[in-house]
Amino acid sequence: MTSLEESVARTRLRRGVAAKPTLRLVTDKTINKPKLPPVSATASATASAKFAPVAASRTTDASVRTMVTPRVQPALERRQLWERRYRRRLRATDAAIITGVTGLTALLQATVLVPVGTAQQSWLSGVVFAVTAGVWLLLLGLFQTRDSRIVGAGATEYKRVAHATGLAFGILAIMFVVLQSPGMRMQLLIALPAGIFALLVGRWSWRRWLHKKRIFGHYVSRAVVVGRRADVEYVINTLQADGTNGYLVVGTTIDEYDEQSDVVVNGRHYPTHGSVNTTAQVAGELGADTIIVASRIDDDPDFIRRLSWQLEGTAAELVLSSRLADVAGPRISLHQVEGLPLIHVQIPTFEGGKHVIKRAFDIVVSSMALLMIGLATPFIALAIYIDSPGPIFFRQVRVGRDGQTFRMIKFRSMKTTAEQDLAALLADSDGNGVMFKMKSDPRVTRVGRILRKFSLDELPQFANVLIGDMSIVGPRPPLPTEVTAYDGTVFRRLYVNPGITGLWQVSGRSDLSWDESVRLDLRYVENWSLMNDLMIMWRTVKVMLQPPGAY
């Protein structure tokens, strides 16, 4: 038996596969021939070319260990199943939208804009439609816009859709320059803006559908959280905040030196199982497909690598959580140098090209908004004056970027004596310790209560944005009295212009604690992006219609 055949036989034995008879060529070089009487040359040549069945011998050495390649377990199969279903939904929606907008554009051109006169022109219009749709769909797939790691949360999914669309139409623009096809021009002018808007709305709609399913425990990753108790509680509190983050914590594994009692977060008990050395076994028993390591396991530098080996075929994800990502998430990148993983944290900057783009965006949007607000202002002003005679607008000193003060403009929603009456109400504040808030503020007028509930009183602030004192999205504009209570960390809120809306506006407004408000503002200051601004603006529309924490 050759060395290759012996290796195959040993592999079959390790995998529990019975050795099968094999065929090999029998020649003079592979057989120790006994001494026989000489035969004719013809008979010798015939015999040397025959194939003879030879059974591979079985190894009976008890020292050979049985090694089986990891197989996919039911928990992982369940996760892969719902991921495939969701990707099919996204793929079908993308195909319908792209086919629809490109087809309607081609039809519009052929029937209205540039009627097709010949069969050749009709054929060319069809080719343009097919090429546009094909390139667009192809790039959406190549950019992994349906990757299960990015759908359902964050701005990455929307960014990839936008980037794929931009590149697709960049390619089509080059083709237009080369071919000078009028059909390609119409696709660029009509299908591009309509298509990218429809794609983003489609992804947003499916995300809402996914969030509703996740609230009831569907389309989620069953997770086990591992680490020290404080870190495990922090991770669970973050992941289970609203039930839409895609993780259902089914158990925990606390550091083996910790007491073995349940982890309690917001009144809910999460059972503790085993120790960090039995994490893989616990995951299998609980049917978990995700392991979240919340903290570094002391005195065991090989824990992560060993755990990843143990989870092969059992879990889809091994997630390493770090509180560093709470503030610096988008600025974190991973690089390897000679096998050493290095986490790079980009130092935030507060000037440069990105901020110029943000300022240009503010000017364009605020200018358009003021045109529409101007139409509604007479009706709002009349309602304010009839309910409470006095000035229509309320101007108040606020602190902006770099500590510079400015006068913020709002529709008046309180009595004209509101500032004088404040001192008598400070003891009854429902605020978070620094900001004054009252759910039943007696100074608020009847019309003002409606304006404040739907944030209509803040519409004149677009004038502050146009001037440059504020931005559309940013931290909450503080009062001078609030700034005097800031410590060194909170002052970082003043590194950028305050905003009409922001993370604080779409995350609970007055219901937030002071620490939570500061954390959201600092996260925005250091990690903002134009795509995140667009997402916050979109969420603000929903908050205006269904306002939580507005009073």
Coordinates of C-alpha atoms in Angstrom, one line a residue:
M1 CA 0.0 0.0 0.0
T2 CA 1.3 3.4 -0.9
S3 CA 1.7 6.2 1.6
L4 CA -1.3 8.1 0.0
E5 CA -3.6 5.1 0.4
E6 CA -2.5 4.6 4.0
S7 CA -3.3 8.3 4.7
V8 CA -6.8 7.9 3.2
A9 CA -7.4 4.7 5.2
R10 CA -6.4 6.5 8.4
T11 CA -8.6 9.5 7.6
R12 CA -11.6 7.2 7.0
L13 CA -11.0 5.4 10.3
R14 CA -10.8 8.7 12.2
R15 CA -14.1 9.8 10.6
G16 CA -15.8 6.5 11.4
V17 CA -16.1 5.5 7.8
A18 CA -15.4 1.9 7.0
A19 CA -12.4 1.2 4.8
K20 CA -13.6 0.3 1.3
P21 CA -11.8 -1.9 -1.2
T22 CA -9.5 0.1 -3.5
L23 CA -8.2 -0.5 -6.9
R24 CA -4.6 0.1 -7.6
L25 CA -2.3 -0.8 -10.5
V26 CA -0.2 -3.9 -10.0
T27 CA 3.2 -3.7 -11.6
D28 CA 6.6 -5.2 -11.3
K29 CA 7.6 -2.3 -9.1
T30 CA 4.8 -2.8 -6.5
I31 CA 4.9 -6.6 -6.1
N32 CA 7.7 -8.7 -4.5
K33 CA 7.5 -11.5 -7.1
P34 CA 8.3 -15.1 -6.1
K35 CA 10.7 -17.0 -8.2
L36 CA 8.7 -18.6 -11.0
P37 CA 9.6 -20.4 -14.1
P38 CA 10.2 -18.0 -17.0
V39 CA 7.2 -17.1 -19.2
S40 CA 6.9 -15.6 -22.6
A41 CA 7.3 -11.9 -23.1
T42 CA 3.7 -11.5 -24.3
A43 CA 2.2 -13.1 -21.2
S44 CA 4.5 -11.0 -18.9
A45 CA 3.4 -7.7 -20.6
T46 CA -0.3 -8.7 -20.2
A47 CA 0.0 -9.6 -16.6
S48 CA 1.9 -6.4 -15.7
A49 CA -0.9 -4.2 -17.0
K50 CA -3.8 -5.8 -15.0
F51 CA -5.8 -4.1 -12.3
A52 CA -6.3 -6.2 -9.2
P53 CA -8.7 -5.3 -6.3
V54 CA -6.8 -4.9 -3.0
A55 CA -8.6 -4.3 0.3
A56 CA -7.1 -1.6 2.5
S57 CA -6.1 -3.0 5.8
R58 CA -7.9 -1.7 9.0
T59 CA -6.0 -0.2 11.8
T60 CA -6.7 -1.7 15.2
D61 CA -4.3 0.5 17.2
A62 CA -6.2 1.8 20.2
S63 CA -4.0 4.9 20.5
V64 CA -5.6 6.4 17.3
R65 CA -8.0 9.1 18.4
T66 CA -11.4 9.6 16.7
M67 CA -11.5 13.2 15.2
V68 CA -14.7 14.3 13.6
T69 CA -15.0 17.5 11.6
P70 CA -17.5 19.9 13.4
R71 CA -21.0 19.7 12.1
V72 CA -23.7 22.4 12.1
Q73 CA -25.9 22.1 15.1
P74 CA -29.7 22.8 15.3
A75 CA -29.2 26.2 17.0
L76 CA -27.0 27.4 14.2
E77 CA -29.3 26.0 11.6
R78 CA -32.2 27.9 13.0
R79 CA -30.3 31.2 12.8
Q80 CA -29.1 30.5 9.3
L81 CA -32.7 29.8 8.3
W82 CA -34.2 33.1 9.4
E83 CA -31.2 35.0 8.0
R84 CA -31.8 33.4 4.6
R85 CA -35.5 34.2 4.8
Y86 CA -34.9 37.8 5.6
R87 CA -32.3 38.1 2.8
R88 CA -34.8 36.8 0.3
R89 CA -37.3 39.4 1.4
L90 CA -34.7 42.2 0.9
R91 CA -33.5 40.7 -2.4
A92 CA -37.1 40.5 -3.7
T93 CA -37.8 44.1 -2.6
D94 CA -34.6 45.5 -4.1
A95 CA -35.3 43.7 -7.4
A96 CA -38.9 45.0 -7.5
I97 CA -37.9 48.6 -6.8
I98 CA -35.0 48.7 -9.2
T99 CA -36.9 47.0 -12.0
G100 CA -39.8 49.3 -11.4
V101 CA -37.9 52.6 -11.4
T102 CA -35.7 51.7 -14.4
G103 CA -38.6 50.2 -16.3
L104 CA -40.9 53.2 -15.7
T105 CA -38.1 55.6 -16.7
A106 CA -37.6 53.7 -19.9
L107 CA -41.3 53.7 -20.5
L108 CA -41.6 57.4 -19.7
Q109 CA -38.9 58.2 -22.2
A110 CA -40.3 56.0 -24.9
T111 CA -43.9 57.3 -24.7
V112 CA -43.6 60.9 -23.4
L113 CA -40.2 62.5 -23.5
V114 CA -38.5 61.0 -26.6
P115 CA -41.0 58.8 -28.4
V116 CA -39.3 55.8 -30.0
G117 CA -39.5 55.9 -33.8
T118 CA -37.7 52.8 -35.0
A119 CA -37.3 49.2 -34.0
Q120 CA -33.6 49.8 -33.4
Q121 CA -34.3 52.7 -31.0
S122 CA -36.8 50.5 -29.1
W123 CA -34.3 47.7 -28.9
L124 CA -31.6 50.2 -27.6
S125 CA -34.0 51.5 -24.9
G126 CA -34.6 48.0 -23.7
V127 CA -30.9 47.3 -23.6
V128 CA -30.3 50.4 -21.5
F129 CA -33.1 49.4 -19.1
A130 CA -31.7 45.8 -18.7
V131 CA -28.1 47.0 -18.3
T132 CA -29.1 49.7 -15.7
A133 CA -31.1 47.2 -13.6
G134 CA -28.5 44.5 -13.9
V135 CA -25.5 46.6 -12.9
W136 CA -27.5 48.1 -10.0
L137 CA -28.6 44.8 -8.6
L138 CA -25.1 43.3 -9.1
L139 CA -23.4 46.1 -7.1
L140 CA -26.0 45.8 -4.3
G141 CA -24.9 42.2 -3.9
L142 CA -21.2 42.9 -4.2
F143 CA -21.4 45.5 -1.5
Q144 CA -23.0 43.0 0.8
T145 CA -25.9 45.3 1.5
R146 CA -27.9 42.3 2.8
D147 CA -25.3 40.9 5.2
S148 CA -26.9 39.7 8.4
R149 CA -24.2 41.5 10.5
I150 CA -25.4 44.9 9.4
V151 CA -29.2 44.6 8.8
G152 CA -31.6 45.7 11.5
A153 CA -29.5 48.3 13.3
G154 CA -27.1 51.2 12.6
A155 CA -26.4 53.2 9.5
T156 CA -24.0 50.8 7.8
E157 CA -26.8 49.1 5.8
Y158 CA -28.0 52.4 4.4
K159 CA -24.4 53.6 3.7
R160 CA -23.7 50.4 1.7
V161 CA -27.0 50.8 -0.3
A162 CA -26.0 54.5 -1.1
H163 CA -22.4 53.6 -2.0
A164 CA -23.5 50.7 -4.2
T165 CA -26.1 52.9 -6.0
G166 CA -23.5 55.7 -6.5
L167 CA -21.0 53.4 -8.0
A168 CA -23.6 51.8 -10.2
F169 CA -24.6 55.1 -11.7
G170 CA -21.0 56.2 -11.9
I171 CA -20.4 53.2 -14.2
L172 CA -23.5 54.1 -16.2
A173 CA -22.4 57.7 -16.5
I174 CA -19.1 56.6 -18.0
M175 CA -21.1 54.4 -20.4
F176 CA -23.2 57.4 -21.3
V177 CA -20.2 59.5 -22.1
V178 CA -18.9 56.7 -24.4
L179 CA -22.1 55.7 -26.0
Q180 CA -24.0 59.0 -25.9
S181 CA -27.3 57.1 -25.3
P182 CA -30.2 59.4 -24.4
G183 CA -31.8 56.5 -22.6
M184 CA -28.9 56.4 -20.2
R185 CA -29.3 60.1 -19.5
M186 CA -32.9 59.6 -18.4
Q187 CA -31.8 56.8 -16.1
L188 CA -29.3 59.1 -14.4
L189 CA -31.7 62.0 -14.1
I190 CA -34.9 60.1 -13.0
A191 CA -34.1 56.5 -11.9
L192 CA -31.1 57.4 -9.7
P193 CA -32.9 59.8 -7.2
A194 CA -36.2 57.9 -7.3
G195 CA -34.5 54.6 -6.9
I196 CA -32.2 55.4 -4.1
F197 CA -35.0 57.0 -2.2
A198 CA -37.2 54.0 -2.7
L199 CA -34.5 51.6 -1.7
L200 CA -33.8 53.4 1.5
V201 CA -37.5 53.5 2.3
G202 CA -37.8 49.8 1.5
R203 CA -34.9 48.9 3.8
W204 CA -36.4 51.1 6.5
S205 CA -39.8 49.5 6.2
W206 CA -38.3 46.0 6.4
R207 CA -36.3 47.1 9.5
R208 CA -39.4 48.3 11.2
W209 CA -41.0 44.9 10.4
L210 CA -37.9 43.1 11.8
H211 CA -38.0 45.2 15.0
K212 CA -41.7 44.3 15.6
K213 CA -40.8 40.6 15.1
R214 CA -37.8 40.9 17.5
I215 CA -40.0 42.3 20.3
F216 CA -41.8 39.0 20.4
G217 CA -38.5 37.0 20.2
H218 CA -38.5 36.2 16.5
Y219 CA -35.6 36.8 14.1
V220 CA -33.1 37.2 17.0
S221 CA -29.8 35.6 18.0
R222 CA -29.9 33.6 21.1
A223 CA -27.0 34.8 23.2
V224 CA -25.0 33.8 26.2
V225 CA -23.0 36.6 27.9
V226 CA -19.7 35.7 29.5
G227 CA -17.5 37.8 31.8
R228 CA -17.4 39.6 35.1
R229 CA -20.8 40.4 36.7
A230 CA -20.6 44.2 36.2
D231 CA -19.6 43.9 32.6
V232 CA -22.3 41.2 31.9
E233 CA -25.0 43.5 33.4
Y234 CA -23.8 46.4 31.3
V235 CA -24.0 44.4 28.1
I236 CA -27.4 43.0 28.9
N237 CA -28.8 46.4 29.9
T238 CA -27.6 47.8 26.5
L239 CA -28.8 44.9 24.3
Q240 CA -32.2 44.5 26.0
A241 CA -33.1 48.2 26.2
D242 CA -36.0 48.1 23.7
G243 CA -35.9 44.5 22.4
T244 CA -35.0 45.5 18.8
N245 CA -31.2 45.0 18.8
G246 CA -31.4 41.4 17.6
Y247 CA -30.1 39.6 20.7
L248 CA -32.1 37.5 23.1
V249 CA -30.0 36.8 26.2
V250 CA -30.9 33.2 27.3
G251 CA -28.2 32.8 29.9
T252 CA -25.0 34.1 31.4
T253 CA -21.7 32.6 32.5
I254 CA -20.0 34.6 35.3
D255 CA -16.2 34.5 36.0
E256 CA -15.7 31.3 38.0
Y257 CA -14.4 33.3 41.0
D258 CA -17.7 35.2 41.2
E259 CA -20.8 34.0 43.2
Q260 CA -23.1 31.8 41.2
S261 CA -26.4 33.7 41.5
D262 CA -28.7 35.0 38.8
V263 CA -27.9 38.3 37.0
V264 CA -30.6 40.8 37.6
V265 CA -31.1 43.7 35.1
N266 CA -34.0 46.1 35.3
G267 CA -35.9 43.6 37.5
R268 CA -35.4 40.7 35.1
H269 CA -33.5 37.6 36.1
Y270 CA -30.9 36.0 33.7
P271 CA -29.8 32.5 34.9
T272 CA -26.1 31.8 35.5
H273 CA -24.7 28.5 34.2
G274 CA -21.4 26.8 34.7
S275 CA -18.1 28.7 34.5
V276 CA -16.1 30.4 31.8
N277 CA -14.4 27.0 31.1
T278 CA -17.7 25.4 30.2
T279 CA -19.0 28.2 28.1
A280 CA -19.3 26.1 24.9
Q281 CA -21.1 23.4 26.7
V282 CA -23.6 25.9 28.2
A283 CA -24.2 27.4 24.8
G284 CA -25.0 24.0 23.4
E285 CA -27.4 23.1 26.3
L286 CA -29.2 26.5 25.9
G287 CA -29.4 26.4 22.1
A288 CA -27.5 29.6 21.8
D289 CA -26.0 30.7 18.5
T290 CA -24.0 33.7 19.8
I291 CA -21.5 34.1 22.6
I292 CA -20.8 37.6 23.8
V293 CA -17.6 37.9 25.8
A294 CA -18.2 41.0 28.0
S295 CA -14.8 41.2 29.7
R296 CA -11.3 39.9 29.5
I297 CA -10.8 36.6 31.3
D298 CA -7.8 37.1 33.7
D299 CA -4.8 34.8 33.6
D300 CA -6.0 33.1 30.4
P301 CA -4.7 34.8 27.3
D302 CA -5.7 31.8 25.0
F303 CA -9.4 31.8 26.2
I304 CA -10.8 33.4 23.1
R305 CA -9.0 31.2 20.7
R306 CA -9.8 28.0 22.6
L307 CA -13.5 29.1 22.9
S308 CA -13.7 29.8 19.2
W309 CA -12.4 26.2 18.5
Q310 CA -15.0 24.8 20.9
L311 CA -17.8 26.7 19.2
E312 CA -17.1 25.5 15.7
G313 CA -20.4 24.1 14.3
T314 CA -22.3 25.3 17.4
A315 CA -22.4 29.1 17.2
A316 CA -22.5 31.6 14.3
E317 CA -20.8 34.5 16.2
L318 CA -18.3 35.0 18.9
V319 CA -18.6 38.7 19.9
L320 CA -16.2 40.6 21.9
S321 CA -17.7 43.5 23.8
S322 CA -15.8 46.5 25.0
R323 CA -17.0 49.7 26.8
L324 CA -14.5 51.5 24.5
A325 CA -17.0 51.2 21.7
D326 CA -19.7 53.0 23.7
V327 CA -18.1 56.3 22.7
A328 CA -15.6 55.6 20.0
G329 CA -17.6 52.9 18.0
P330 CA -17.4 54.3 14.4
R331 CA -13.8 55.4 15.0
I332 CA -12.6 51.9 15.9
S333 CA -10.7 49.8 13.3
L334 CA -8.8 46.6 13.6
H335 CA -5.4 45.9 12.0
Q336 CA -3.0 43.1 12.3
V337 CA 0.8 43.3 12.5
E338 CA 2.6 40.0 12.3
G339 CA -0.5 38.3 13.7
L340 CA -0.9 40.8 16.6
P341 CA -4.4 42.3 16.5
L342 CA -4.3 46.1 17.1
I343 CA -7.4 48.2 17.8
H344 CA -7.0 51.6 16.3
V345 CA -9.1 54.5 17.7
Q346 CA -9.2 57.5 15.4
I347 CA -8.8 60.8 17.3
P348 CA -11.9 62.9 16.7
T349 CA -11.5 66.2 14.8
F350 CA -13.8 69.2 15.0
E351 CA -12.9 71.0 11.8
G352 CA -12.0 70.2 8.2
G353 CA -13.8 69.0 5.1
K354 CA -16.4 66.9 6.9
H355 CA -17.6 69.9 8.9
V356 CA -17.7 72.1 5.8
I357 CA -20.1 69.5 4.2
K358 CA -22.2 69.5 7.3
R359 CA -22.5 73.3 7.2
A360 CA -23.4 73.3 3.6
F361 CA -26.1 70.7 4.3
D362 CA -27.5 72.9 7.1
I363 CA -27.7 75.9 4.8
V364 CA -29.5 74.0 2.1
V365 CA -32.0 72.3 4.4
S366 CA -32.7 75.3 6.6
S367 CA -33.3 77.5 3.6
M368 CA -35.9 75.0 2.2
A369 CA -37.5 74.6 5.6
L370 CA -37.9 78.3 6.2
L371 CA -39.8 78.7 3.0
M372 CA -42.4 76.1 4.2
I373 CA -42.4 77.5 7.7
G374 CA -43.1 81.0 6.3
L375 CA -46.4 79.7 5.0
A376 CA -47.5 78.3 8.3
T377 CA -46.3 81.1 10.5
P378 CA -49.3 83.4 10.1
F379 CA -51.7 80.8 11.3
I380 CA -49.5 79.8 14.3
A381 CA -49.0 83.4 15.2
L382 CA -52.7 84.1 15.1
A383 CA -53.4 81.1 17.4
I384 CA -50.7 82.2 19.9
Y385 CA -51.9 85.8 20.0
I386 CA -55.6 84.9 20.5
D387 CA -54.7 82.5 23.3
S388 CA -52.2 84.8 25.1
P389 CA -51.8 88.4 23.8
G390 CA -48.1 89.3 23.5
P391 CA -45.0 88.7 21.4
I392 CA -45.3 85.8 18.9
F393 CA -41.6 84.8 19.2
F394 CA -39.6 84.0 22.3
R395 CA -35.9 84.8 22.3
Q396 CA -33.6 83.2 24.9
V397 CA -29.9 83.2 25.5
R398 CA -28.3 79.8 24.9
V399 CA -24.7 78.6 24.8
G400 CA -23.3 77.4 21.5
R401 CA -20.0 76.2 20.1
D402 CA -16.9 77.1 22.0
G403 CA -19.0 78.6 24.8
Q404 CA -20.3 81.5 22.6
T405 CA -23.8 82.7 23.5
F406 CA -26.5 83.4 21.0
R407 CA -30.2 84.3 21.1
M408 CA -32.3 81.2 20.2
I409 CA -35.7 81.9 18.5
K410 CA -38.9 79.9 19.3
F411 CA -42.6 80.4 19.0
R412 CA -43.8 81.6 22.4
S413 CA -45.5 78.7 24.2
M414 CA -45.7 80.3 27.7
K415 CA -47.1 83.3 29.4
T416 CA -45.3 86.6 29.0
T417 CA -44.3 86.4 32.7
A418 CA -42.7 83.0 32.4
E419 CA -39.1 84.1 33.3
Q420 CA -40.3 86.0 36.4
D421 CA -42.3 83.0 37.6
L422 CA -39.5 80.5 37.2
A423 CA -37.9 81.0 40.6
A424 CA -41.1 80.0 42.4
L425 CA -41.2 76.7 40.5
L426 CA -37.6 75.4 40.8
A427 CA -38.5 73.3 43.8
D428 CA -41.1 71.4 41.8
S429 CA -38.8 70.5 38.9
D430 CA -39.3 67.1 37.2
G431 CA -36.0 67.6 35.3
N432 CA -32.9 65.5 35.6
G433 CA -31.1 67.6 38.2
V434 CA -29.5 70.2 35.9
M435 CA -32.3 71.1 33.4
F436 CA -35.6 72.5 34.7
K437 CA -38.7 70.6 33.5
M438 CA -42.2 70.3 34.7
K439 CA -44.8 67.9 33.2
S440 CA -47.6 70.3 34.3
D441 CA -45.9 73.7 34.0
P442 CA -48.5 76.3 34.9
R443 CA -46.7 78.9 32.7
V444 CA -47.5 77.0 29.5
T445 CA -50.5 78.3 27.5
R446 CA -53.2 76.1 25.9
V447 CA -51.8 76.6 22.4
G448 CA -48.3 76.4 23.7
R449 CA -49.0 72.9 25.1
I450 CA -49.9 71.7 21.6
L451 CA -46.9 73.4 20.1
R452 CA -44.5 71.9 22.6
K453 CA -46.0 68.4 22.3
F454 CA -45.3 68.2 18.6
S455 CA -42.1 70.4 18.7
L456 CA -43.7 73.1 16.5
D457 CA -42.4 75.8 18.9
E458 CA -38.9 75.0 17.7
L459 CA -39.5 75.6 14.0
P460 CA -38.1 79.2 14.0
Q461 CA -34.8 77.7 15.1
F462 CA -34.1 77.0 11.4
A463 CA -33.3 80.7 11.3
N464 CA -30.5 80.1 13.9
V465 CA -29.3 77.3 11.7
L466 CA -29.1 79.5 8.6
I467 CA -27.2 82.2 10.5
G468 CA -24.7 79.6 11.8
D469 CA -25.5 79.6 15.5
M470 CA -27.0 76.1 15.4
S471 CA -27.0 73.0 13.3
I472 CA -30.0 70.8 12.3
V473 CA -28.6 67.9 14.3
G474 CA -26.5 68.3 17.3
P475 CA -26.4 68.3 21.1
R476 CA -29.2 70.1 23.0
P477 CA -28.6 73.9 23.3
P478 CA -27.9 74.6 27.0
L479 CA -28.8 77.6 29.1
P480 CA -25.9 79.6 30.6
T481 CA -27.0 78.5 34.1
E482 CA -26.7 74.8 33.0
V483 CA -23.2 75.3 31.6
T484 CA -22.0 76.7 35.0
A485 CA -22.8 73.2 36.5
Y486 CA -20.8 71.3 33.8
D487 CA -17.6 69.5 34.8
G488 CA -14.6 69.0 32.5
T489 CA -16.2 66.1 30.6
V490 CA -19.6 67.6 29.9
F491 CA -17.9 70.7 28.4
R492 CA -17.2 68.5 25.3
R493 CA -20.8 69.1 24.3
L494 CA -19.7 72.6 23.3
Y495 CA -17.2 71.4 20.7
V496 CA -19.9 71.5 17.9
N497 CA -22.9 73.6 17.2
P498 CA -26.1 72.7 19.2
G499 CA -28.9 71.2 17.2
I500 CA -32.6 71.6 16.7
T501 CA -32.8 67.8 17.1
G502 CA -30.4 65.1 18.1
L503 CA -30.0 61.8 19.9
W504 CA -31.5 63.2 23.0
Q505 CA -34.6 64.3 21.0
V506 CA -35.3 60.8 19.6
S507 CA -34.3 58.9 22.7
G508 CA -36.8 60.1 25.3
R509 CA -36.2 63.9 25.6
S510 CA -37.2 65.0 29.1
D511 CA -37.6 61.4 30.3
L512 CA -33.8 60.9 30.1
S513 CA -31.5 61.1 33.2
W514 CA -28.8 63.7 33.2
D515 CA -26.1 61.1 32.8
E516 CA -27.9 59.5 29.9
S517 CA -28.3 62.9 28.2
V518 CA -24.6 63.6 28.5
R519 CA -23.7 60.2 27.2
L520 CA -25.8 60.6 24.1
D521 CA -24.5 64.1 23.4
L522 CA -20.9 63.0 23.8
R523 CA -21.4 60.0 21.5
Y524 CA -22.8 62.3 18.9
V525 CA -20.1 65.0 19.3
E526 CA -17.3 62.5 18.7
N527 CA -18.9 60.1 16.2
W528 CA -21.3 62.1 14.1
S529 CA -21.6 61.5 10.3
L530 CA -23.9 62.9 7.6
M531 CA -25.7 59.5 7.3
N532 CA -26.3 59.4 11.0
D533 CA -27.7 62.9 10.8
L534 CA -30.1 61.8 8.1
M535 CA -31.2 58.9 10.3
I536 CA -31.8 61.1 13.3
M537 CA -33.8 63.6 11.1
W538 CA -36.0 60.7 9.9
R539 CA -36.5 59.4 13.4
T540 CA -37.4 63.0 14.5
V541 CA -40.4 63.0 12.2
K542 CA -41.7 59.9 14.0
V543 CA -41.1 61.5 17.4
M544 CA -43.0 64.6 16.3
L545 CA -46.0 62.5 15.4
Q546 CA -45.7 60.2 18.5
P547 CA -43.8 62.3 21.0
P548 CA -42.4 60.5 24.1
G549 CA -41.1 62.7 26.9
A550 CA -42.4 65.9 25.4
Y551 CA -43.7 68.5 28.0

